[in-house]
Amino acid sequence: QVRLVESGGGSVQAGGSLRLSCSAFGYIPSTYCMGWFRQGPGKEREGVAVIASDGRTMYADSVKGRFTISRDNAIFRFNLQMNSLKPEDTAMYYCAARYFDCKAGSLWGVATDFGYWGQGTQVTVSS
């Protein structure tokens, strides 16, 4: 079992930056996949970025070059630095974890493959 606690988020104007953090508490296996998903109003939950236990990262095309996922191994926290934010980035952002490696190709961002979720944090980008 792992408990995920998010922090960060808030409101920002287009072009601005925000940083989300997710702290993991509990048992963390040697192989895992952790990342960020988001869900906008009336939309399905979509994968934003994930990081595997071996350090591989994967990003949604819509955020490549603007968002960066990273982790602090010492305290087991992973972060999402979001730059050049756009109004279409407005959503509830969730951190998530699975006790298996990240899937490859286009399958990495399937929400139902992740068994552990944070409570969510709102990101609002105004134009």
PDB file of C-alpha atoms in Angstrom:
ATOM      1  CA  GLN A   1       0.000   0.000   0.000  1.00  0.00           C
ATOM      2  CA  VAL A   2       1.155   3.509  -0.739  1.00  0.00           C
ATOM      3  CA  ARG A   3      -0.444   6.838   0.092  1.00  0.00           C
ATOM      4  CA  LEU A   4       0.076   9.727  -2.278  1.00  0.00           C
ATOM      5  CA  VAL A   5      -0.162  13.319  -1.096  1.00  0.00           C
ATOM      6  CA  GLU A   6      -0.083  16.153  -3.613  1.00  0.00           C
ATOM      7  CA  SER A   7       0.894  19.770  -3.134  1.00  0.00           C
ATOM      8  CA  GLY A   8       1.202  22.761  -5.410  1.00  0.00           C
ATOM      9  CA  GLY A   9      -1.246  23.845  -8.037  1.00  0.00           C
ATOM     10  CA  GLY A  10      -3.213  27.071  -8.072  1.00  0.00           C
ATOM     11  CA  SER A  11      -4.052  29.787 -10.546  1.00  0.00           C
ATOM     12  CA  VAL A  12      -1.706  31.411 -13.032  1.00  0.00           C
ATOM     13  CA  GLN A  13      -1.888  33.458 -16.208  1.00  0.00           C
ATOM     14  CA  ALA A  14      -1.049  31.947 -19.571  1.00  0.00           C
ATOM     15  CA  GLY A  15       2.700  31.691 -20.046  1.00  0.00           C
ATOM     16  CA  GLY A  16       3.324  31.270 -16.350  1.00  0.00           C
ATOM     17  CA  SER A  17       4.721  28.337 -14.391  1.00  0.00           C
ATOM     18  CA  LEU A  18       3.608  26.065 -11.589  1.00  0.00           C
ATOM     19  CA  ARG A  19       5.191  23.142  -9.785  1.00  0.00           C
ATOM     20  CA  LEU A  20       3.293  20.147  -8.469  1.00  0.00           C
ATOM     21  CA  SER A  21       4.738  17.722  -5.960  1.00  0.00           C
ATOM     22  CA  CYS A  22       3.586  14.299  -4.842  1.00  0.00           C
ATOM     23  CA  SER A  23       4.971  12.587  -1.740  1.00  0.00           C
ATOM     24  CA  ALA A  24       4.652   8.829  -1.461  1.00  0.00           C
ATOM     25  CA  PHE A  25       4.212   7.208   1.954  1.00  0.00           C
ATOM     26  CA  GLY A  26       4.299   3.488   2.586  1.00  0.00           C
ATOM     27  CA  TYR A  27       5.789   0.533   0.778  1.00  0.00           C
ATOM     28  CA  ILE A  28       7.592   1.412  -2.460  1.00  0.00           C
ATOM     29  CA  PRO A  29       8.779  -1.582  -4.511  1.00  0.00           C
ATOM     30  CA  SER A  30      11.986  -1.591  -6.526  1.00  0.00           C
ATOM     31  CA  THR A  31       9.974  -1.541  -9.772  1.00  0.00           C
ATOM     32  CA  TYR A  32       7.272   1.067 -10.148  1.00  0.00           C
ATOM     33  CA  CYS A  33       5.742   3.642 -12.421  1.00  0.00           C
ATOM     34  CA  MET A  34       4.574   6.967 -11.030  1.00  0.00           C
ATOM     35  CA  GLY A  35       3.214   9.982 -12.712  1.00  0.00           C
ATOM     36  CA  TRP A  36       0.628  12.667 -13.259  1.00  0.00           C
ATOM     37  CA  PHE A  37      -2.768  12.587 -14.850  1.00  0.00           C
ATOM     38  CA  ARG A  38      -5.271  15.365 -15.385  1.00  0.00           C
ATOM     39  CA  GLN A  39      -8.980  15.681 -15.926  1.00  0.00           C
ATOM     40  CA  GLY A  40     -10.564  18.796 -17.321  1.00  0.00           C
ATOM     41  CA  PRO A  41     -14.280  19.668 -17.149  1.00  0.00           C
ATOM     42  CA  GLY A  42     -16.254  17.199 -19.219  1.00  0.00           C
ATOM     43  CA  LYS A  43     -13.130  15.345 -20.287  1.00  0.00           C
ATOM     44  CA  GLU A  44     -11.674  11.937 -19.595  1.00  0.00           C
ATOM     45  CA  ARG A  45      -8.675  11.535 -17.327  1.00  0.00           C
ATOM     46  CA  GLU A  46      -5.511  11.631 -19.409  1.00  0.00           C
ATOM     47  CA  GLY A  47      -1.873  10.848 -18.767  1.00  0.00           C
ATOM     48  CA  VAL A  48       0.423  13.864 -18.560  1.00  0.00           C
ATOM     49  CA  ALA A  49       3.812  12.364 -17.670  1.00  0.00           C
ATOM     50  CA  VAL A  50       5.241   9.310 -15.954  1.00  0.00           C
ATOM     51  CA  ILE A  51       8.605   8.299 -14.550  1.00  0.00           C
ATOM     52  CA  ALA A  52       9.747   4.716 -14.167  1.00  0.00           C
ATOM     53  CA  SER A  53      11.915   3.304 -11.394  1.00  0.00           C
ATOM     54  CA  ASP A  54      14.857   3.233 -13.838  1.00  0.00           C
ATOM     55  CA  GLY A  55      14.417   6.923 -14.587  1.00  0.00           C
ATOM     56  CA  ARG A  56      12.715   6.672 -17.973  1.00  0.00           C
ATOM     57  CA  THR A  57      10.164   9.398 -18.577  1.00  0.00           C
ATOM     58  CA  MET A  58       7.248   9.676 -20.961  1.00  0.00           C
ATOM     59  CA  TYR A  59       5.094  12.677 -21.775  1.00  0.00           C
ATOM     60  CA  ALA A  60       1.870  13.463 -23.511  1.00  0.00           C
ATOM     61  CA  ASP A  61       2.499  15.184 -26.830  1.00  0.00           C
ATOM     62  CA  SER A  62       0.555  18.223 -25.624  1.00  0.00           C
ATOM     63  CA  VAL A  63       3.048  18.925 -22.831  1.00  0.00           C
ATOM     64  CA  LYS A  64       6.383  17.871 -24.355  1.00  0.00           C
ATOM     65  CA  GLY A  65       8.952  20.626 -24.065  1.00  0.00           C
ATOM     66  CA  ARG A  66       6.879  22.480 -21.466  1.00  0.00           C
ATOM     67  CA  PHE A  67       6.486  20.042 -18.565  1.00  0.00           C
ATOM     68  CA  THR A  68       9.215  18.101 -16.767  1.00  0.00           C
ATOM     69  CA  ILE A  69       8.699  15.199 -14.380  1.00  0.00           C
ATOM     70  CA  SER A  70      11.408  14.484 -11.825  1.00  0.00           C
ATOM     71  CA  ARG A  71      11.852  12.750  -8.499  1.00  0.00           C
ATOM     72  CA  ASP A  72      13.669  13.251  -5.194  1.00  0.00           C
ATOM     73  CA  ASN A  73      14.869   9.764  -4.300  1.00  0.00           C
ATOM     74  CA  ALA A  74      15.942  10.649  -0.782  1.00  0.00           C
ATOM     75  CA  ILE A  75      12.422  11.488   0.311  1.00  0.00           C
ATOM     76  CA  PHE A  76      10.502   9.693  -2.414  1.00  0.00           C
ATOM     77  CA  ARG A  77       8.725  12.653  -3.850  1.00  0.00           C
ATOM     78  CA  PHE A  78       8.112  13.274  -7.507  1.00  0.00           C
ATOM     79  CA  ASN A  79       7.456  16.604  -9.117  1.00  0.00           C
ATOM     80  CA  LEU A  80       5.915  18.104 -12.210  1.00  0.00           C
ATOM     81  CA  GLN A  81       7.397  21.409 -13.324  1.00  0.00           C
ATOM     82  CA  MET A  82       4.946  23.097 -15.673  1.00  0.00           C
ATOM     83  CA  ASN A  83       6.193  25.994 -17.791  1.00  0.00           C
ATOM     84  CA  SER A  84       4.583  28.015 -20.565  1.00  0.00           C
ATOM     85  CA  LEU A  85       1.164  27.098 -19.270  1.00  0.00           C
ATOM     86  CA  LYS A  86      -1.836  27.415 -21.560  1.00  0.00           C
ATOM     87  CA  PRO A  87      -5.549  27.777 -20.762  1.00  0.00           C
ATOM     88  CA  GLU A  88      -6.072  24.250 -22.103  1.00  0.00           C
ATOM     89  CA  ASP A  89      -3.841  22.952 -19.287  1.00  0.00           C
ATOM     90  CA  THR A  90      -6.604  23.867 -16.837  1.00  0.00           C
ATOM     91  CA  ALA A  91      -7.652  20.689 -15.046  1.00  0.00           C
ATOM     92  CA  MET A  92      -7.590  18.727 -11.827  1.00  0.00           C
ATOM     93  CA  TYR A  93      -4.183  17.084 -11.644  1.00  0.00           C
ATOM     94  CA  TYR A  94      -3.706  13.735  -9.916  1.00  0.00           C
ATOM     95  CA  CYS A  95      -0.563  11.848  -9.020  1.00  0.00           C
ATOM     96  CA  ALA A  96      -0.729   8.108  -9.480  1.00  0.00           C
ATOM     97  CA  ALA A  97       1.354   5.001  -8.902  1.00  0.00           C
ATOM     98  CA  ARG A  98       1.493   1.395 -10.046  1.00  0.00           C
ATOM     99  CA  TYR A  99       3.656  -1.410  -8.696  1.00  0.00           C
ATOM    100  CA  PHE A 100       4.799  -2.450 -12.150  1.00  0.00           C
ATOM    101  CA  ASP A 101       7.031  -0.897 -14.764  1.00  0.00           C
ATOM    102  CA  CYS A 102       5.652   1.833 -16.984  1.00  0.00           C
ATOM    103  CA  LYS A 103       4.097   0.476 -20.155  1.00  0.00           C
ATOM    104  CA  ALA A 104       5.820   1.354 -23.380  1.00  0.00           C
ATOM    105  CA  GLY A 105       4.558   3.143 -26.437  1.00  0.00           C
ATOM    106  CA  SER A 106       1.117   4.688 -26.402  1.00  0.00           C
ATOM    107  CA  LEU A 107      -0.076   2.559 -23.459  1.00  0.00           C
ATOM    108  CA  TRP A 108       1.812   4.369 -20.683  1.00  0.00           C
ATOM    109  CA  GLY A 109      -0.995   6.757 -19.884  1.00  0.00           C
ATOM    110  CA  VAL A 110      -3.928   4.399 -19.285  1.00  0.00           C
ATOM    111  CA  ALA A 111      -5.467   5.531 -16.009  1.00  0.00           C
ATOM    112  CA  THR A 112      -6.978   2.148 -15.155  1.00  0.00           C
ATOM    113  CA  ASP A 113      -3.487   0.640 -15.034  1.00  0.00           C
ATOM    114  CA  PHE A 114      -2.680   2.710 -11.933  1.00  0.00           C
ATOM    115  CA  GLY A 115      -3.931   1.444  -8.588  1.00  0.00           C
ATOM    116  CA  TYR A 116      -2.972   4.292  -6.290  1.00  0.00           C
ATOM    117  CA  TRP A 117      -4.113   7.880  -6.563  1.00  0.00           C
ATOM    118  CA  GLY A 118      -3.709  11.184  -4.778  1.00  0.00           C
ATOM    119  CA  GLN A 119      -6.623  13.426  -3.923  1.00  0.00           C
ATOM    120  CA  GLY A 120      -6.031  15.819  -6.801  1.00  0.00           C
ATOM    121  CA  THR A 121      -4.968  19.455  -7.015  1.00  0.00           C
ATOM    122  CA  GLN A 122      -6.534  22.117  -9.207  1.00  0.00           C
ATOM    123  CA  VAL A 123      -4.550  23.984 -11.849  1.00  0.00           C
ATOM    124  CA  THR A 124      -6.255  26.958 -13.486  1.00  0.00           C
ATOM    125  CA  VAL A 125      -4.632  28.903 -16.323  1.00  0.00           C
ATOM    126  CA  SER A 126      -6.296  32.132 -17.404  1.00  0.00           C
ATOM    127  CA  SER A 127      -5.805  33.797 -20.762  1.00  0.00           C
TER     128      SER A 127
END
